[in-house]
Amino acid sequence: MQPKYHVITFGCQMNKNDSERMETLLKGVGLESTEDRKQADVILVNTCSVRQSAEDRVFGIIRKFEPLKEKNPNLIIGITGCMPGRDRDHAFKKKLPIVDLYFPTAEMGQLPRWLGELRPELVNSEDTVEDYMKLKPEYHSKRQAFVSIQTGCNKFCTYCVVPFARGLEKNRPLADLLEEVRDLAAHGCVEITLLGQTVNSYRAPDPESFSGENPYKDHFAGLLWEINQIEGITRLHYTAPHPLHMSDEIIDAMTLPAHLNFIHLPVQAGDNDVLRKMNRRYTAEQFLEVIDRLKAKIPDLAIGTDMIVGFCGETEEAFQKTVELFKKVSFDISYTAQYSVRSGTAAWRAFKDDVSIEEKKRRWNVMQKLMEETVFEKNQKFVGEIVSVLVERHVPPKVTDEMLKMPEKIQELMAAQPGFCYGNSREMKLVRFEGNADMIGEIVDVKVTRADKWVLIGDRV
């Protein structure tokens, strides 16, 4: 019987893309995927360390594996991702005695050798991969794909573990990126999301790979232009850019046909003293200037952001400046986090976590309420408009009491009800409409009839 693996992924889209590469590696040495953990010979957990709660989830899930390990002592349990990446003295590892493999993402290519050493019968090859970014991901969607263009980060924001967990910024060759996107397009992919810790700081190691017709000098703008030339890619997005690198050329490239009408631009705080302590390298005024340039070029652009409340030394006055910045920009979506101390970071070493848990929760609630009110109000402009939607999932019709009384006709009755399709508009607004499962992967036009906070509801045109 073919040996099986089970991969669990926590965290960001880049972690999900890393897991797709890991699956390619595992299938390449003879393992097959299983959703049933009890059947797995290898269980790998790809971890996130952005907040304490993310690491707590890892410890919790590993404890759940203890009965599996007792029943099957040969089960290989591995942990990768950001947690091992920043655990230099293996303090976390010591708390995980049942874990057999514990390695940072960059060492993923050694998996065949490690598995072969532990259980030679599992793998058909122990050949290692020097650069895991060269692996072609095992994409889970035919129509959408995440493409990592860089790993690591050079910014060293004082609250962030990424430079310690993933290392310094390393950009992939342009030729490799374009080859990957062309291959995706040839196999039916229509939507590409470019990933990087500061994705718009991308510098091609092989600038000679840019087309001679490319009008941009900024390498990231040039990359956007190159992808726009690839037939079949009609939806292009990227995350997460840094305000420092949002050049006029990048903003101009966002007007090219494939680019979605959305940008996610993290601000983190609206007070300059807090931004300085975070080492964000810009002021609130400079961030707003970037927003002004974006809106001047793309007036109807939907804008999302990330914010942290309760950072070290954040006073009530400083917090109110974050509230005011939110109101000035009028974000379409924001992801607000309560500051969480991360060991090893500059903030952990230099600053006191002096905002109480209760106050952090209160400030989070203030931001959440403001965001929900703003989003609901902004979404109303879509009522009566037609939006383009890439259908991502289908929810089947509900089984009613009437159907249950007629079991012989239940399939016929369910087939007569279309259920609901969900997908994102080009503004990254979730849209729902009546439709069938065979619409997944299609791009359809939907006329919006009602707008709620989190979803636009309409009818297929």
Tab-separated table of C-alpha atoms in Angstrom:
chain	number	residue	atom	x	y	z
A	1	MET	CA	0.000	0.000	0.000
A	2	GLN	CA	1.307	3.440	-0.930
A	3	PRO	CA	2.530	5.417	2.111
A	4	LYS	CA	0.532	8.520	2.984
A	5	TYR	CA	1.160	12.013	4.288
A	6	HIS	CA	-1.071	14.626	5.894
A	7	VAL	CA	-0.148	18.338	5.869
A	8	ILE	CA	-1.641	20.937	8.212
A	9	THR	CA	-1.006	24.605	7.464
A	10	PHE	CA	-1.352	27.574	9.795
A	11	GLY	CA	-0.809	31.220	8.931
A	12	CYS	CA	-0.470	33.331	5.846
A	13	GLN	CA	-0.811	32.689	2.132
A	14	MET	CA	2.952	32.270	1.865
A	15	ASN	CA	2.783	29.382	4.328
A	16	LYS	CA	0.048	27.818	2.194
A	17	ASN	CA	2.241	28.191	-0.881
A	18	ASP	CA	5.175	26.637	1.014
A	19	SER	CA	2.929	23.690	1.919
A	20	GLU	CA	2.049	23.244	-1.758
A	21	ARG	CA	5.784	22.976	-2.538
A	22	MET	CA	6.217	20.495	0.299
A	23	GLU	CA	3.414	18.363	-1.143
A	24	THR	CA	5.190	18.330	-4.504
A	25	LEU	CA	8.306	17.046	-2.747
A	26	LEU	CA	6.404	14.349	-0.850
A	27	LYS	CA	4.536	13.104	-3.917
A	28	GLY	CA	7.801	13.104	-5.843
A	29	VAL	CA	9.319	10.533	-3.470
A	30	GLY	CA	6.293	8.239	-3.563
A	31	LEU	CA	3.857	9.399	-0.863
A	32	GLU	CA	0.200	10.252	-1.452
A	33	SER	CA	-2.031	12.711	0.374
A	34	THR	CA	-4.708	11.698	2.860
A	35	GLU	CA	-7.264	13.752	4.756
A	36	ASP	CA	-7.469	11.059	7.447
A	37	ARG	CA	-4.705	11.598	9.988
A	38	LYS	CA	-5.165	8.049	11.291
A	39	GLN	CA	-4.053	6.673	7.909
A	40	ALA	CA	-0.989	8.910	7.622
A	41	ASP	CA	2.569	7.640	7.857
A	42	VAL	CA	3.832	11.236	7.971
A	43	ILE	CA	2.094	14.256	9.509
A	44	LEU	CA	3.667	17.661	8.850
A	45	VAL	CA	2.545	20.899	10.494
A	46	ASN	CA	3.509	24.168	8.774
A	47	THR	CA	3.515	26.745	11.553
A	48	CYS	CA	2.982	30.480	12.024
A	49	SER	CA	4.621	32.616	14.715
A	50	VAL	CA	3.056	36.003	14.051
A	51	ARG	CA	1.213	35.932	17.402
A	52	GLN	CA	1.336	33.877	20.584
A	53	SER	CA	-2.079	32.410	19.813
A	54	ALA	CA	-0.698	30.972	16.557
A	55	GLU	CA	2.049	29.108	18.409
A	56	ASP	CA	-0.382	27.961	21.116
A	57	ARG	CA	-2.451	26.281	18.392
A	58	VAL	CA	0.603	24.277	17.347
A	59	PHE	CA	1.212	22.984	20.861
A	60	GLY	CA	-2.490	22.138	21.106
A	61	ILE	CA	-2.621	20.146	17.896
A	62	ILE	CA	0.575	18.233	18.672
A	63	ARG	CA	-0.982	17.111	21.952
A	64	LYS	CA	-3.893	15.694	19.947
A	65	PHE	CA	-1.400	13.551	18.006
A	66	GLU	CA	-0.146	11.767	21.141
A	67	PRO	CA	-2.790	8.975	20.935
A	68	LEU	CA	-1.904	8.464	17.239
A	69	LYS	CA	1.771	8.160	18.137
A	70	GLU	CA	1.019	5.698	20.946
A	71	LYS	CA	-1.041	3.536	18.585
A	72	ASN	CA	1.511	3.809	15.777
A	73	PRO	CA	5.057	4.431	17.116
A	74	ASN	CA	6.354	4.514	13.505
A	75	LEU	CA	4.277	7.605	12.706
A	76	ILE	CA	6.572	10.469	11.719
A	77	ILE	CA	5.493	13.870	13.040
A	78	GLY	CA	7.227	16.963	11.691
A	79	ILE	CA	7.028	20.688	12.338
A	80	THR	CA	8.229	23.307	9.882
A	81	GLY	CA	7.517	26.943	9.108
A	82	CYS	CA	8.122	30.026	11.204
A	83	MET	CA	8.189	28.420	14.655
A	84	PRO	CA	11.317	26.287	14.048
A	85	GLY	CA	12.757	29.129	11.996
A	86	ARG	CA	12.936	31.419	15.017
A	87	ASP	CA	13.533	28.750	17.667
A	88	ARG	CA	17.318	29.064	17.597
A	89	ASP	CA	17.943	27.395	20.973
A	90	HIS	CA	15.188	24.773	20.454
A	91	ALA	CA	13.272	25.986	23.514
A	92	PHE	CA	9.999	25.187	21.764
A	93	LYS	CA	11.297	21.851	20.474
A	94	LYS	CA	12.004	20.677	24.021
A	95	LYS	CA	8.273	21.013	24.749
A	96	LEU	CA	7.404	18.710	21.839
A	97	PRO	CA	8.907	15.306	22.669
A	98	ILE	CA	6.821	13.340	20.138
A	99	VAL	CA	8.054	15.436	17.203
A	100	ASP	CA	10.538	13.612	14.965
A	101	LEU	CA	11.379	16.344	12.434
A	102	TYR	CA	11.759	20.014	13.320
A	103	PHE	CA	13.071	22.298	10.598
A	104	PRO	CA	12.725	25.823	9.129
A	105	THR	CA	11.075	26.257	5.732
A	106	ALA	CA	14.371	26.849	3.934
A	107	GLU	CA	15.490	23.289	4.815
A	108	MET	CA	12.400	21.668	3.311
A	109	GLY	CA	14.458	20.216	0.471
A	110	GLN	CA	16.146	17.813	2.941
A	111	LEU	CA	12.859	15.984	3.660
A	112	PRO	CA	13.520	12.992	1.370
A	113	ARG	CA	16.804	12.258	3.163
A	114	TRP	CA	15.313	12.667	6.647
A	115	LEU	CA	12.319	10.456	5.857
A	116	GLY	CA	14.650	7.863	4.374
A	117	GLU	CA	16.774	7.849	7.532
A	118	LEU	CA	13.714	7.378	9.766
A	119	ARG	CA	11.769	4.927	7.580
A	120	PRO	CA	13.547	3.887	4.361
A	121	GLU	CA	10.492	1.964	3.134
A	122	LEU	CA	8.440	5.173	2.826
A	123	VAL	CA	10.424	6.871	0.072
A	124	ASN	CA	11.547	5.801	-3.393
A	125	SER	CA	14.314	8.402	-3.444
A	126	GLU	CA	16.412	10.259	-0.886
A	127	ASP	CA	17.536	12.919	-3.362
A	128	THR	CA	17.478	16.362	-1.739
A	129	VAL	CA	16.538	19.721	-3.258
A	130	GLU	CA	18.992	22.582	-2.769
A	131	ASP	CA	16.531	25.438	-3.302
A	132	TYR	CA	12.963	24.596	-2.262
A	133	MET	CA	11.662	27.624	-4.196
A	134	LYS	CA	12.580	25.746	-7.378
A	135	LEU	CA	9.900	23.178	-6.579
A	136	LYS	CA	6.702	23.469	-8.582
A	137	PRO	CA	3.836	23.747	-6.058
A	138	GLU	CA	1.067	21.143	-5.882
A	139	TYR	CA	-1.641	23.697	-6.626
A	140	HIS	CA	-5.013	22.963	-5.045
A	141	SER	CA	-6.966	25.160	-7.456
A	142	LYS	CA	-6.751	25.011	-11.226
A	143	ARG	CA	-7.997	28.553	-11.716
A	144	GLN	CA	-6.176	30.415	-8.926
A	145	ALA	CA	-2.586	30.290	-7.725
A	146	PHE	CA	-0.296	31.974	-5.230
A	147	VAL	CA	3.178	32.662	-6.594
A	148	SER	CA	5.908	33.511	-4.075
A	149	ILE	CA	8.354	35.984	-5.577
A	150	GLN	CA	10.565	36.415	-2.518
A	151	THR	CA	11.229	34.979	0.923
A	152	GLY	CA	12.485	36.648	4.079
A	153	CYS	CA	12.536	40.334	4.989
A	154	ASN	CA	15.073	43.120	5.558
A	155	LYS	CA	12.800	45.595	7.360
A	156	PHE	CA	13.114	44.341	10.970
A	157	CYS	CA	9.911	45.876	12.302
A	158	THR	CA	10.411	45.652	16.051
A	159	TYR	CA	7.306	43.526	16.679
A	160	CYS	CA	7.928	41.009	13.876
A	161	VAL	CA	9.607	37.589	13.900
A	162	VAL	CA	9.774	37.144	10.113
A	163	PRO	CA	13.443	38.122	9.572
A	164	PHE	CA	14.396	35.647	12.310
A	165	ALA	CA	12.017	32.917	11.139
A	166	ARG	CA	12.592	33.233	7.381
A	167	GLY	CA	15.909	35.057	7.108
A	168	LEU	CA	16.813	38.072	5.026
A	169	GLU	CA	15.030	38.978	1.808
A	170	LYS	CA	15.815	36.732	-1.128
A	171	ASN	CA	14.201	37.383	-4.498
A	172	ARG	CA	13.451	34.650	-7.010
A	173	PRO	CA	14.796	34.981	-10.563
A	174	LEU	CA	12.383	36.710	-12.932
A	175	ALA	CA	12.807	33.948	-15.513
A	176	ASP	CA	11.641	31.339	-12.963
A	177	LEU	CA	8.617	33.432	-12.012
A	178	LEU	CA	7.499	34.001	-15.590
A	179	GLU	CA	8.001	30.330	-16.456
A	180	GLU	CA	5.813	29.368	-13.466
A	181	VAL	CA	3.059	31.825	-14.425
A	182	ARG	CA	3.112	30.774	-18.098
A	183	ASP	CA	2.786	27.142	-17.056
A	184	LEU	CA	-0.136	28.015	-14.779
A	185	ALA	CA	-1.859	29.928	-17.568
A	186	ALA	CA	-1.351	27.026	-19.961
A	187	HIS	CA	-3.164	24.766	-17.501
A	188	GLY	CA	-6.167	27.054	-17.112
A	189	CYS	CA	-5.182	29.433	-14.303
A	190	VAL	CA	-6.765	32.879	-14.620
A	191	GLU	CA	-5.871	34.517	-11.281
A	192	ILE	CA	-2.389	35.044	-9.868
A	193	THR	CA	-1.578	36.433	-6.423
A	194	LEU	CA	2.075	37.425	-5.995
A	195	LEU	CA	3.437	36.853	-2.486
A	196	GLY	CA	6.275	38.418	-0.539
A	197	GLN	CA	6.934	39.852	2.907
A	198	THR	CA	7.437	43.264	1.279
A	199	VAL	CA	6.400	42.138	-2.147
A	200	ASN	CA	6.877	45.490	-3.914
A	201	SER	CA	10.553	45.668	-2.895
A	202	TYR	CA	11.225	42.891	-5.443
A	203	ARG	CA	14.528	43.198	-7.308
A	204	ALA	CA	15.131	40.663	-10.070
A	205	PRO	CA	18.498	38.856	-9.730
A	206	ASP	CA	18.356	38.490	-13.531
A	207	PRO	CA	17.216	41.896	-14.874
A	208	GLU	CA	18.255	40.786	-18.367
A	209	SER	CA	15.114	38.613	-18.365
A	210	PHE	CA	12.856	41.655	-18.654
A	211	SER	CA	11.428	42.213	-22.119
A	212	GLY	CA	12.985	44.986	-24.140
A	213	GLU	CA	9.500	46.424	-24.576
A	214	ASN	CA	8.897	46.671	-20.837
A	215	PRO	CA	8.290	50.378	-20.072
A	216	TYR	CA	9.165	50.291	-16.358
A	217	LYS	CA	12.468	50.677	-14.525
A	218	ASP	CA	11.021	49.635	-11.149
A	219	HIS	CA	11.471	45.860	-11.083
A	220	PHE	CA	8.166	45.095	-9.365
A	221	ALA	CA	6.249	47.314	-11.777
A	222	GLY	CA	8.133	45.547	-14.559
A	223	LEU	CA	7.048	42.168	-13.177
A	224	LEU	CA	3.402	43.286	-13.172
A	225	TRP	CA	3.781	44.375	-16.795
A	226	GLU	CA	5.359	41.058	-17.827
A	227	ILE	CA	2.525	39.039	-16.260
A	228	ASN	CA	-0.020	41.256	-17.991
A	229	GLN	CA	1.446	40.067	-21.298
A	230	ILE	CA	0.754	36.394	-20.494
A	231	GLU	CA	-2.371	35.217	-22.287
A	232	GLY	CA	-5.027	33.784	-20.008
A	233	ILE	CA	-4.102	35.683	-16.830
A	234	THR	CA	-7.015	38.101	-16.408
A	235	ARG	CA	-6.836	38.674	-12.655
A	236	LEU	CA	-3.610	39.794	-10.952
A	237	HIS	CA	-3.116	40.742	-7.306
A	238	TYR	CA	-0.247	40.984	-4.812
A	239	THR	CA	0.296	41.029	-1.060
A	240	ALA	CA	1.723	42.487	1.088
A	241	PRO	CA	3.420	45.646	-0.159
A	242	HIS	CA	5.327	48.098	2.033
A	243	PRO	CA	4.430	51.805	1.825
A	244	LEU	CA	8.105	52.732	1.375
A	245	HIS	CA	8.283	50.936	-1.969
A	246	MET	CA	4.980	52.103	-3.471
A	247	SER	CA	6.502	53.941	-6.431
A	248	ASP	CA	4.610	55.875	-9.097
A	249	GLU	CA	5.560	53.183	-11.615
A	250	ILE	CA	3.986	50.452	-9.484
A	251	ILE	CA	0.819	52.515	-9.110
A	252	ASP	CA	0.769	53.047	-12.871
A	253	ALA	CA	1.225	49.304	-13.476
A	254	MET	CA	-1.830	48.683	-11.309
A	255	THR	CA	-3.936	50.271	-14.071
A	256	LEU	CA	-2.981	47.485	-16.502
A	257	PRO	CA	-5.922	45.268	-17.560
A	258	ALA	CA	-5.286	42.192	-15.432
A	259	HIS	CA	-4.816	43.960	-12.116
A	260	LEU	CA	-7.605	43.688	-9.588
A	261	ASN	CA	-9.112	46.919	-8.307
A	262	PHE	CA	-7.765	46.349	-4.799
A	263	ILE	CA	-4.632	46.816	-2.739
A	264	HIS	CA	-3.820	45.585	0.760
A	265	LEU	CA	-1.363	48.125	2.216
A	266	PRO	CA	-0.466	47.602	5.904
A	267	VAL	CA	-0.210	50.784	7.996
A	268	GLN	CA	-0.066	49.227	11.520
A	269	ALA	CA	-0.590	52.537	13.396
A	270	GLY	CA	-1.564	56.163	12.878
A	271	ASP	CA	0.726	57.768	15.458
A	272	ASN	CA	4.251	58.744	14.437
A	273	ASP	CA	5.852	57.871	17.779
A	274	VAL	CA	4.332	54.402	17.663
A	275	LEU	CA	5.368	53.968	14.023
A	276	ARG	CA	8.914	54.970	14.949
A	277	LYS	CA	9.018	52.456	17.816
A	278	MET	CA	7.702	49.834	15.397
A	279	ASN	CA	10.535	50.750	12.966
A	280	ARG	CA	8.042	51.121	10.124
A	281	ARG	CA	10.274	53.780	8.504
A	282	TYR	CA	7.472	56.126	7.474
A	283	THR	CA	5.205	58.656	9.161
A	284	ALA	CA	1.414	58.730	9.115
A	285	GLU	CA	1.654	61.705	6.760
A	286	GLN	CA	3.863	59.761	4.351
A	287	PHE	CA	1.426	56.829	4.395
A	288	LEU	CA	-1.468	59.171	3.607
A	289	GLU	CA	0.568	60.649	0.745
A	290	VAL	CA	0.870	57.151	-0.756
A	291	ILE	CA	-2.898	56.726	-0.395
A	292	ASP	CA	-3.455	60.068	-2.128
A	293	ARG	CA	-1.285	58.984	-5.074
A	294	LEU	CA	-3.147	55.676	-5.334
A	295	LYS	CA	-6.557	57.341	-5.295
A	296	ALA	CA	-5.466	60.019	-7.773
A	297	LYS	CA	-4.471	57.325	-10.278
A	298	ILE	CA	-7.236	54.806	-9.451
A	299	PRO	CA	-10.151	56.752	-7.917
A	300	ASP	CA	-12.379	53.742	-7.187
A	301	LEU	CA	-9.590	51.562	-5.768
A	302	ALA	CA	-10.622	49.390	-2.807
A	303	ILE	CA	-8.010	49.548	-0.035
A	304	GLY	CA	-7.357	47.131	2.818
A	305	THR	CA	-4.842	47.333	5.648
A	306	ASP	CA	-3.370	45.743	8.795
A	307	MET	CA	-3.301	47.487	12.169
A	308	ILE	CA	-1.887	46.689	15.604
A	309	VAL	CA	-3.477	48.100	18.747
A	310	GLY	CA	-1.897	48.165	22.183
A	311	PHE	CA	1.726	48.315	21.029
A	312	CYS	CA	4.304	49.204	23.669
A	313	GLY	CA	3.772	52.763	24.909
A	314	GLU	CA	0.638	53.398	22.821
A	315	THR	CA	-1.311	56.038	24.755
A	316	GLU	CA	-4.992	56.795	24.334
A	317	GLU	CA	-4.016	59.886	22.335
A	318	ALA	CA	-1.821	57.769	20.056
A	319	PHE	CA	-4.627	55.260	19.584
A	320	GLN	CA	-7.037	58.025	18.612
A	321	LYS	CA	-4.622	59.045	15.850
A	322	THR	CA	-4.947	55.517	14.445
A	323	VAL	CA	-8.730	55.916	14.555
A	324	GLU	CA	-8.476	59.236	12.713
A	325	LEU	CA	-6.159	57.786	10.059
A	326	PHE	CA	-8.652	54.994	9.438
A	327	LYS	CA	-11.410	57.554	8.950
A	328	LYS	CA	-9.281	59.633	6.560
A	329	VAL	CA	-8.511	56.651	4.334
A	330	SER	CA	-11.914	54.960	4.751
A	331	PHE	CA	-10.511	51.448	4.321
A	332	ASP	CA	-12.608	48.749	2.658
A	333	ILE	CA	-11.300	46.131	5.056
A	334	SER	CA	-8.846	46.044	7.945
A	335	TYR	CA	-7.312	43.241	9.962
A	336	THR	CA	-6.657	44.504	13.467
A	337	ALA	CA	-4.418	42.590	15.860
A	338	GLN	CA	-3.870	43.080	19.568
A	339	TYR	CA	-0.131	43.428	20.125
A	340	SER	CA	1.437	40.148	21.171
A	341	VAL	CA	4.970	40.008	22.572
A	342	ARG	CA	7.237	37.821	20.429
A	343	SER	CA	10.420	36.602	22.079
A	344	GLY	CA	13.583	37.480	20.204
A	345	THR	CA	12.221	40.651	18.597
A	346	ALA	CA	13.591	44.153	19.227
A	347	ALA	CA	10.350	45.192	20.942
A	348	TRP	CA	10.666	42.238	23.322
A	349	ARG	CA	14.198	43.374	24.204
A	350	ALA	CA	13.750	47.151	24.305
A	351	PHE	CA	10.167	47.986	25.262
A	352	LYS	CA	7.697	47.213	28.010
A	353	ASP	CA	4.383	45.633	27.041
A	354	ASP	CA	2.546	48.228	29.114
A	355	VAL	CA	-0.970	48.238	27.617
A	356	SER	CA	-3.284	45.955	29.570
A	357	ILE	CA	-5.082	43.016	27.958
A	358	GLU	CA	-8.402	44.664	28.774
A	359	GLU	CA	-7.377	47.909	27.092
A	360	LYS	CA	-6.080	46.064	24.035
A	361	LYS	CA	-9.448	44.333	23.728
A	362	ARG	CA	-11.294	47.640	24.092
A	363	ARG	CA	-9.199	49.290	21.380
A	364	TRP	CA	-9.681	46.259	19.135
A	365	ASN	CA	-13.436	46.541	19.593
A	366	VAL	CA	-13.342	50.247	18.725
A	367	MET	CA	-11.443	49.537	15.500
A	368	GLN	CA	-13.624	46.563	14.617
A	369	LYS	CA	-16.847	48.554	15.089
A	370	LEU	CA	-15.478	51.446	13.013
A	371	MET	CA	-14.370	49.040	10.281
A	372	GLU	CA	-17.707	47.230	10.145
A	373	GLU	CA	-19.656	50.488	9.944
A	374	THR	CA	-17.341	51.827	7.224
A	375	VAL	CA	-17.430	48.633	5.166
A	376	PHE	CA	-21.222	48.380	5.335
A	377	GLU	CA	-21.584	51.992	4.196
A	378	LYS	CA	-19.030	51.634	1.379
A	379	ASN	CA	-20.586	48.408	0.126
A	380	GLN	CA	-23.902	50.143	-0.563
A	381	LYS	CA	-22.428	51.785	-3.674
A	382	PHE	CA	-22.352	48.344	-5.318
A	383	VAL	CA	-26.139	47.883	-5.114
A	384	GLY	CA	-27.486	47.971	-8.662
A	385	GLU	CA	-23.978	47.566	-10.121
A	386	ILE	CA	-22.612	44.604	-12.074
A	387	VAL	CA	-19.448	43.019	-10.647
A	388	SER	CA	-17.145	40.412	-12.180
A	389	VAL	CA	-16.787	37.359	-9.922
A	390	LEU	CA	-14.429	34.383	-10.021
A	391	VAL	CA	-16.490	31.585	-8.484
A	392	GLU	CA	-14.499	29.786	-5.779
A	393	ARG	CA	-16.971	27.560	-3.954
A	394	HIS	CA	-20.511	26.248	-3.978
A	395	VAL	CA	-22.829	25.624	-1.035
A	396	PRO	CA	-25.456	22.983	-1.877
A	397	PRO	CA	-29.141	23.549	-1.210
A	398	LYS	CA	-30.459	22.978	2.266
A	399	VAL	CA	-32.197	19.680	2.987
A	400	THR	CA	-35.689	20.581	4.260
A	401	ASP	CA	-38.029	18.597	6.489
A	402	GLU	CA	-40.248	18.082	3.456
A	403	MET	CA	-37.390	16.410	1.576
A	404	LEU	CA	-36.626	14.090	4.477
A	405	LYS	CA	-40.205	12.797	4.354
A	406	MET	CA	-39.604	11.706	0.758
A	407	PRO	CA	-36.159	10.030	0.765
A	408	GLU	CA	-36.686	8.457	-2.649
A	409	LYS	CA	-37.022	11.919	-4.191
A	410	ILE	CA	-34.456	13.810	-2.161
A	411	GLN	CA	-31.777	13.794	-4.889
A	412	GLU	CA	-34.299	14.985	-7.460
A	413	LEU	CA	-35.533	17.739	-5.151
A	414	MET	CA	-32.000	18.865	-4.288
A	415	ALA	CA	-31.019	18.931	-7.949
A	416	ALA	CA	-33.932	21.275	-8.620
A	417	GLN	CA	-32.468	23.791	-6.139
A	418	PRO	CA	-29.325	25.539	-7.360
A	419	GLY	CA	-27.684	26.375	-4.041
A	420	PHE	CA	-25.315	29.326	-3.732
A	421	CYS	CA	-22.026	30.218	-5.403
A	422	TYR	CA	-19.393	32.393	-3.707
A	423	GLY	CA	-16.421	34.270	-5.092
A	424	ASN	CA	-14.569	37.571	-4.999
A	425	SER	CA	-15.211	40.584	-7.182
A	426	ARG	CA	-12.312	42.542	-8.663
A	427	GLU	CA	-12.548	44.745	-5.549
A	428	MET	CA	-12.006	41.609	-3.416
A	429	LYS	CA	-15.561	41.804	-2.124
A	430	LEU	CA	-17.160	38.442	-1.342
A	431	VAL	CA	-20.188	37.917	-3.621
A	432	ARG	CA	-23.004	35.379	-3.312
A	433	PHE	CA	-25.531	34.379	-5.951
A	434	GLU	CA	-27.692	31.393	-6.828
A	435	GLY	CA	-25.823	28.929	-8.974
A	436	ASN	CA	-24.653	25.362	-9.508
A	437	ALA	CA	-21.471	23.574	-8.506
A	438	ASP	CA	-20.297	23.368	-12.119
A	439	MET	CA	-19.786	27.155	-12.065
A	440	ILE	CA	-16.728	26.840	-9.793
A	441	GLY	CA	-13.775	28.316	-11.659
A	442	GLU	CA	-15.914	30.430	-13.991
A	443	ILE	CA	-15.769	34.215	-14.155
A	444	VAL	CA	-19.346	35.489	-14.156
A	445	ASP	CA	-21.109	38.855	-14.018
A	446	VAL	CA	-23.377	39.383	-11.032
A	447	LYS	CA	-25.808	42.262	-10.522
A	448	VAL	CA	-25.766	43.223	-6.846
A	449	THR	CA	-29.215	43.499	-5.259
A	450	ARG	CA	-28.200	43.798	-1.613
A	451	ALA	CA	-25.022	44.671	0.267
A	452	ASP	CA	-24.193	43.464	3.763
A	453	LYS	CA	-20.984	43.951	5.748
A	454	TRP	CA	-19.205	40.871	4.542
A	455	VAL	CA	-21.001	39.866	1.358
A	456	LEU	CA	-22.592	41.370	-1.738
A	457	ILE	CA	-25.710	39.439	-2.722
A	458	GLY	CA	-27.003	39.409	-6.281
A	459	ASP	CA	-28.165	37.597	-9.373
A	460	ARG	CA	-26.100	36.233	-12.235
A	461	VAL	CA	-26.485	38.394	-15.325
